[in-house]
Amino acid sequence: MAALLLSLACPWAALAAEQADPLALLDQARGSLQAGQKVEALGLLDQAGQVLWNQMGLGVTKAVLTREEAQGFGMYNPRESNVFANNESILAYVEPRGYRVTSPQPGLFAFGVRVDVSLLSAKGEELWGKENVLVKNILSRSFNREFYITLTLNFKGAPAGDYVVLLTLHDQQAPTPVQVRLPIRFS
């Protein structure tokens, strides 16, 4: 039992199981739980979650305008309005999910995103754009699924009107990007 728990605690065990069938891991977790082995069951559920995470592809769970910069994952205060003064900074909080996590060496996990930003007219025409506004490459000793980014954007000089901030997130470990649209208005 101790050897099995140790193997589940090793950080590279989940990525070694990447070829594993998540349903088989879930069945093993059910068996462990029925045998009263809760720690082992939780470890197997986590392995299944990691396999599924790497298979699902990049997406966004949450993207909101905020009153101030977030203090941590899920620790943000949403802005009540999307109306901004012409010289006001736009703060955005984004929770990517499904970014690919790799293991460059035993005990280390690598993941990251980069973000391109465009300002679109209400009709969808690109008025301004910049690639790689934010680049995050993370090396961790944990398989992190709680990751967030914050952006502070300034579009000084934009005339009053309706716009869309287009965020294009690129997974640093996989090819397919995802886009998020945040409608805004300059008064």
CSV table of C-alpha atoms in Angstrom, one decimal:
chain,number,residue,atom,x,y,z
A,1,MET,CA,0.0,0.0,0.0
A,2,ALA,CA,2.8,2.5,0.9
A,3,ALA,CA,4.5,1.9,-2.4
A,4,LEU,CA,1.3,2.4,-4.4
A,5,LEU,CA,0.6,5.7,-2.6
A,6,LEU,CA,4.2,6.8,-3.2
A,7,SER,CA,3.8,6.2,-6.9
A,8,LEU,CA,0.6,8.2,-7.0
A,9,ALA,CA,2.3,11.1,-5.3
A,10,CYS,CA,5.2,11.2,-7.8
A,11,PRO,CA,4.5,14.2,-10.0
A,12,TRP,CA,5.4,12.5,-13.2
A,13,ALA,CA,3.1,9.5,-12.6
A,14,ALA,CA,0.1,11.3,-14.1
A,15,LEU,CA,1.9,12.2,-17.3
A,16,ALA,CA,3.3,8.7,-17.6
A,17,ALA,CA,-0.3,7.7,-17.5
A,18,GLU,CA,-1.2,10.0,-20.3
A,19,GLN,CA,-1.6,7.1,-22.6
A,20,ALA,CA,-3.9,5.5,-20.0
A,21,ASP,CA,-7.6,5.2,-20.6
A,22,PRO,CA,-9.4,7.7,-18.4
A,23,LEU,CA,-12.4,5.3,-18.0
A,24,ALA,CA,-10.0,2.6,-16.8
A,25,LEU,CA,-8.6,5.0,-14.2
A,26,LEU,CA,-12.1,5.9,-13.1
A,27,ASP,CA,-13.0,2.2,-12.7
A,28,GLN,CA,-9.8,1.7,-10.6
A,29,ALA,CA,-10.8,4.8,-8.5
A,30,ARG,CA,-14.2,3.3,-8.0
A,31,GLY,CA,-12.7,0.0,-6.8
A,32,SER,CA,-10.3,1.8,-4.5
A,33,LEU,CA,-13.2,3.9,-3.0
A,34,GLN,CA,-15.3,0.7,-2.5
A,35,ALA,CA,-12.3,-0.8,-0.7
A,36,GLY,CA,-12.2,2.2,1.6
A,37,GLN,CA,-8.9,3.5,0.1
A,38,LYS,CA,-9.9,7.1,-0.3
A,39,VAL,CA,-6.4,8.6,-0.8
A,40,GLU,CA,-5.7,6.1,-3.6
A,41,ALA,CA,-9.1,6.8,-5.2
A,42,LEU,CA,-8.4,10.5,-5.1
A,43,GLY,CA,-5.0,10.0,-6.7
A,44,LEU,CA,-6.6,7.9,-9.5
A,45,LEU,CA,-9.3,10.5,-10.1
A,46,ASP,CA,-6.6,13.2,-10.3
A,47,GLN,CA,-4.7,11.1,-12.9
A,48,ALA,CA,-7.9,10.7,-14.9
A,49,GLY,CA,-8.5,14.4,-14.7
A,50,GLN,CA,-4.9,15.2,-15.9
A,51,VAL,CA,-5.3,12.8,-18.9
A,52,LEU,CA,-8.6,14.4,-19.8
A,53,TRP,CA,-7.2,17.9,-19.4
A,54,ASN,CA,-4.4,17.3,-21.9
A,55,GLN,CA,-6.9,15.7,-24.4
A,56,MET,CA,-9.6,18.4,-24.3
A,57,GLY,CA,-7.8,21.3,-26.0
A,58,LEU,CA,-7.5,25.0,-25.1
A,59,GLY,CA,-10.6,26.8,-24.0
A,60,VAL,CA,-11.6,29.6,-21.7
A,61,THR,CA,-13.7,29.0,-18.6
A,62,LYS,CA,-14.1,32.7,-17.6
A,63,ALA,CA,-13.2,36.1,-19.2
A,64,VAL,CA,-14.5,39.2,-17.5
A,65,LEU,CA,-13.8,42.9,-17.2
A,66,THR,CA,-12.6,43.7,-13.7
A,67,ARG,CA,-12.5,46.7,-11.4
A,68,GLU,CA,-8.9,46.0,-10.4
A,69,GLU,CA,-6.2,43.5,-11.0
A,70,ALA,CA,-7.0,40.0,-9.7
A,71,GLN,CA,-5.2,38.8,-6.5
A,72,GLY,CA,-5.2,35.2,-7.5
A,73,PHE,CA,-7.2,32.4,-9.2
A,74,GLY,CA,-10.9,33.3,-8.8
A,75,MET,CA,-10.0,36.3,-6.7
A,76,TYR,CA,-11.3,39.1,-8.8
A,77,ASN,CA,-14.0,41.8,-8.7
A,78,PRO,CA,-16.1,42.0,-11.9
A,79,ARG,CA,-16.7,45.4,-13.3
A,80,GLU,CA,-20.4,46.3,-13.3
A,81,SER,CA,-20.2,48.2,-16.6
A,82,ASN,CA,-18.4,47.8,-19.9
A,83,VAL,CA,-18.4,51.6,-20.4
A,84,PHE,CA,-15.0,53.3,-20.1
A,85,ALA,CA,-13.8,56.9,-20.3
A,86,ASN,CA,-11.5,57.5,-23.3
A,87,ASN,CA,-8.3,57.4,-21.2
A,88,GLU,CA,-9.4,54.7,-18.7
A,89,SER,CA,-7.5,51.4,-18.5
A,90,ILE,CA,-9.3,48.2,-19.3
A,91,LEU,CA,-8.6,45.4,-16.9
A,92,ALA,CA,-9.5,41.8,-17.9
A,93,TYR,CA,-9.3,38.5,-16.0
A,94,VAL,CA,-9.1,35.3,-18.0
A,95,GLU,CA,-9.1,31.6,-16.9
A,96,PRO,CA,-7.7,29.4,-19.6
A,97,ARG,CA,-8.5,25.7,-19.4
A,98,GLY,CA,-7.3,22.7,-21.3
A,99,TYR,CA,-3.8,24.1,-22.0
A,100,ARG,CA,-1.5,21.3,-22.6
A,101,VAL,CA,0.8,20.4,-19.8
A,102,THR,CA,4.1,18.5,-20.6
A,103,SER,CA,6.8,17.1,-18.4
A,104,PRO,CA,10.2,18.2,-19.7
A,105,GLN,CA,11.8,16.1,-17.0
A,106,PRO,CA,10.6,14.0,-14.1
A,107,GLY,CA,9.1,16.1,-11.4
A,108,LEU,CA,8.6,19.2,-13.6
A,109,PHE,CA,5.6,20.4,-15.6
A,110,ALA,CA,5.6,23.0,-18.3
A,111,PHE,CA,2.6,24.9,-19.7
A,112,GLY,CA,1.9,28.4,-20.9
A,113,VAL,CA,-0.1,30.8,-23.1
A,114,ARG,CA,0.5,33.8,-25.1
A,115,VAL,CA,-2.1,36.4,-25.9
A,116,ASP,CA,-2.7,38.6,-28.9
A,117,VAL,CA,-5.0,41.6,-28.6
A,118,SER,CA,-7.1,43.4,-31.2
A,119,LEU,CA,-9.5,46.3,-30.9
A,120,LEU,CA,-12.4,45.7,-33.3
A,121,SER,CA,-15.1,48.1,-34.4
A,122,ALA,CA,-18.7,47.2,-33.6
A,123,LYS,CA,-18.9,45.8,-37.1
A,124,GLY,CA,-15.9,43.5,-36.5
A,125,GLU,CA,-13.3,45.4,-38.4
A,126,GLU,CA,-9.8,45.3,-36.8
A,127,LEU,CA,-8.8,48.8,-35.9
A,128,TRP,CA,-5.7,47.9,-33.9
A,129,GLY,CA,-3.8,44.7,-33.1
A,130,LYS,CA,-0.7,43.5,-31.4
A,131,GLU,CA,0.7,40.0,-31.1
A,132,ASN,CA,2.3,38.6,-27.9
A,133,VAL,CA,0.9,41.3,-25.6
A,134,LEU,CA,1.3,38.7,-22.8
A,135,VAL,CA,3.5,35.6,-22.8
A,136,LYS,CA,3.4,33.2,-19.9
A,137,ASN,CA,5.6,30.2,-19.7
A,138,ILE,CA,5.3,28.3,-16.5
A,139,LEU,CA,7.6,25.6,-15.1
A,140,SER,CA,6.0,24.0,-12.0
A,141,ARG,CA,6.4,21.0,-9.7
A,142,SER,CA,2.6,20.6,-9.8
A,143,PHE,CA,0.2,19.8,-12.7
A,144,ASN,CA,-1.6,23.2,-12.4
A,145,ARG,CA,-5.2,23.4,-13.5
A,146,GLU,CA,-5.8,26.7,-11.6
A,147,PHE,CA,-4.1,29.3,-13.9
A,148,TYR,CA,-5.3,32.8,-14.7
A,149,ILE,CA,-4.1,35.8,-16.6
A,150,THR,CA,-4.8,39.5,-16.2
A,151,LEU,CA,-4.4,42.1,-18.8
A,152,THR,CA,-4.3,45.9,-18.5
A,153,LEU,CA,-5.1,47.5,-21.8
A,154,ASN,CA,-5.1,51.2,-22.9
A,155,PHE,CA,-6.7,52.4,-26.1
A,156,LYS,CA,-6.2,56.2,-25.5
A,157,GLY,CA,-7.5,58.4,-28.2
A,158,ALA,CA,-10.2,56.0,-29.4
A,159,PRO,CA,-13.4,57.9,-30.3
A,160,ALA,CA,-16.6,57.4,-28.3
A,161,GLY,CA,-18.5,54.4,-29.5
A,162,ASP,CA,-18.9,50.6,-29.3
A,163,TYR,CA,-15.9,48.3,-29.7
A,164,VAL,CA,-14.9,44.7,-29.0
A,165,VAL,CA,-11.6,43.7,-27.4
A,166,LEU,CA,-10.6,40.4,-29.1
A,167,LEU,CA,-8.2,38.3,-27.1
A,168,THR,CA,-6.6,35.4,-29.0
A,169,LEU,CA,-5.0,32.9,-26.6
A,170,HIS,CA,-2.4,30.5,-28.0
A,171,ASP,CA,-1.3,27.4,-26.1
A,172,GLN,CA,2.5,27.3,-25.9
A,173,GLN,CA,2.4,23.5,-26.1
A,174,ALA,CA,-0.3,23.0,-28.8
A,175,PRO,CA,-1.3,24.6,-32.1
A,176,THR,CA,-4.9,25.5,-31.8
A,177,PRO,CA,-5.8,29.1,-30.5
A,178,VAL,CA,-9.0,30.2,-28.9
A,179,GLN,CA,-10.6,33.6,-29.1
A,180,VAL,CA,-12.5,35.6,-26.5
A,181,ARG,CA,-14.6,38.8,-27.2
A,182,LEU,CA,-15.2,41.4,-24.6
A,183,PRO,CA,-17.6,44.1,-25.8
A,184,ILE,CA,-16.7,47.6,-24.5
A,185,ARG,CA,-17.9,51.2,-25.0
A,186,PHE,CA,-15.9,54.4,-24.8
A,187,SER,CA,-18.0,57.4,-23.6
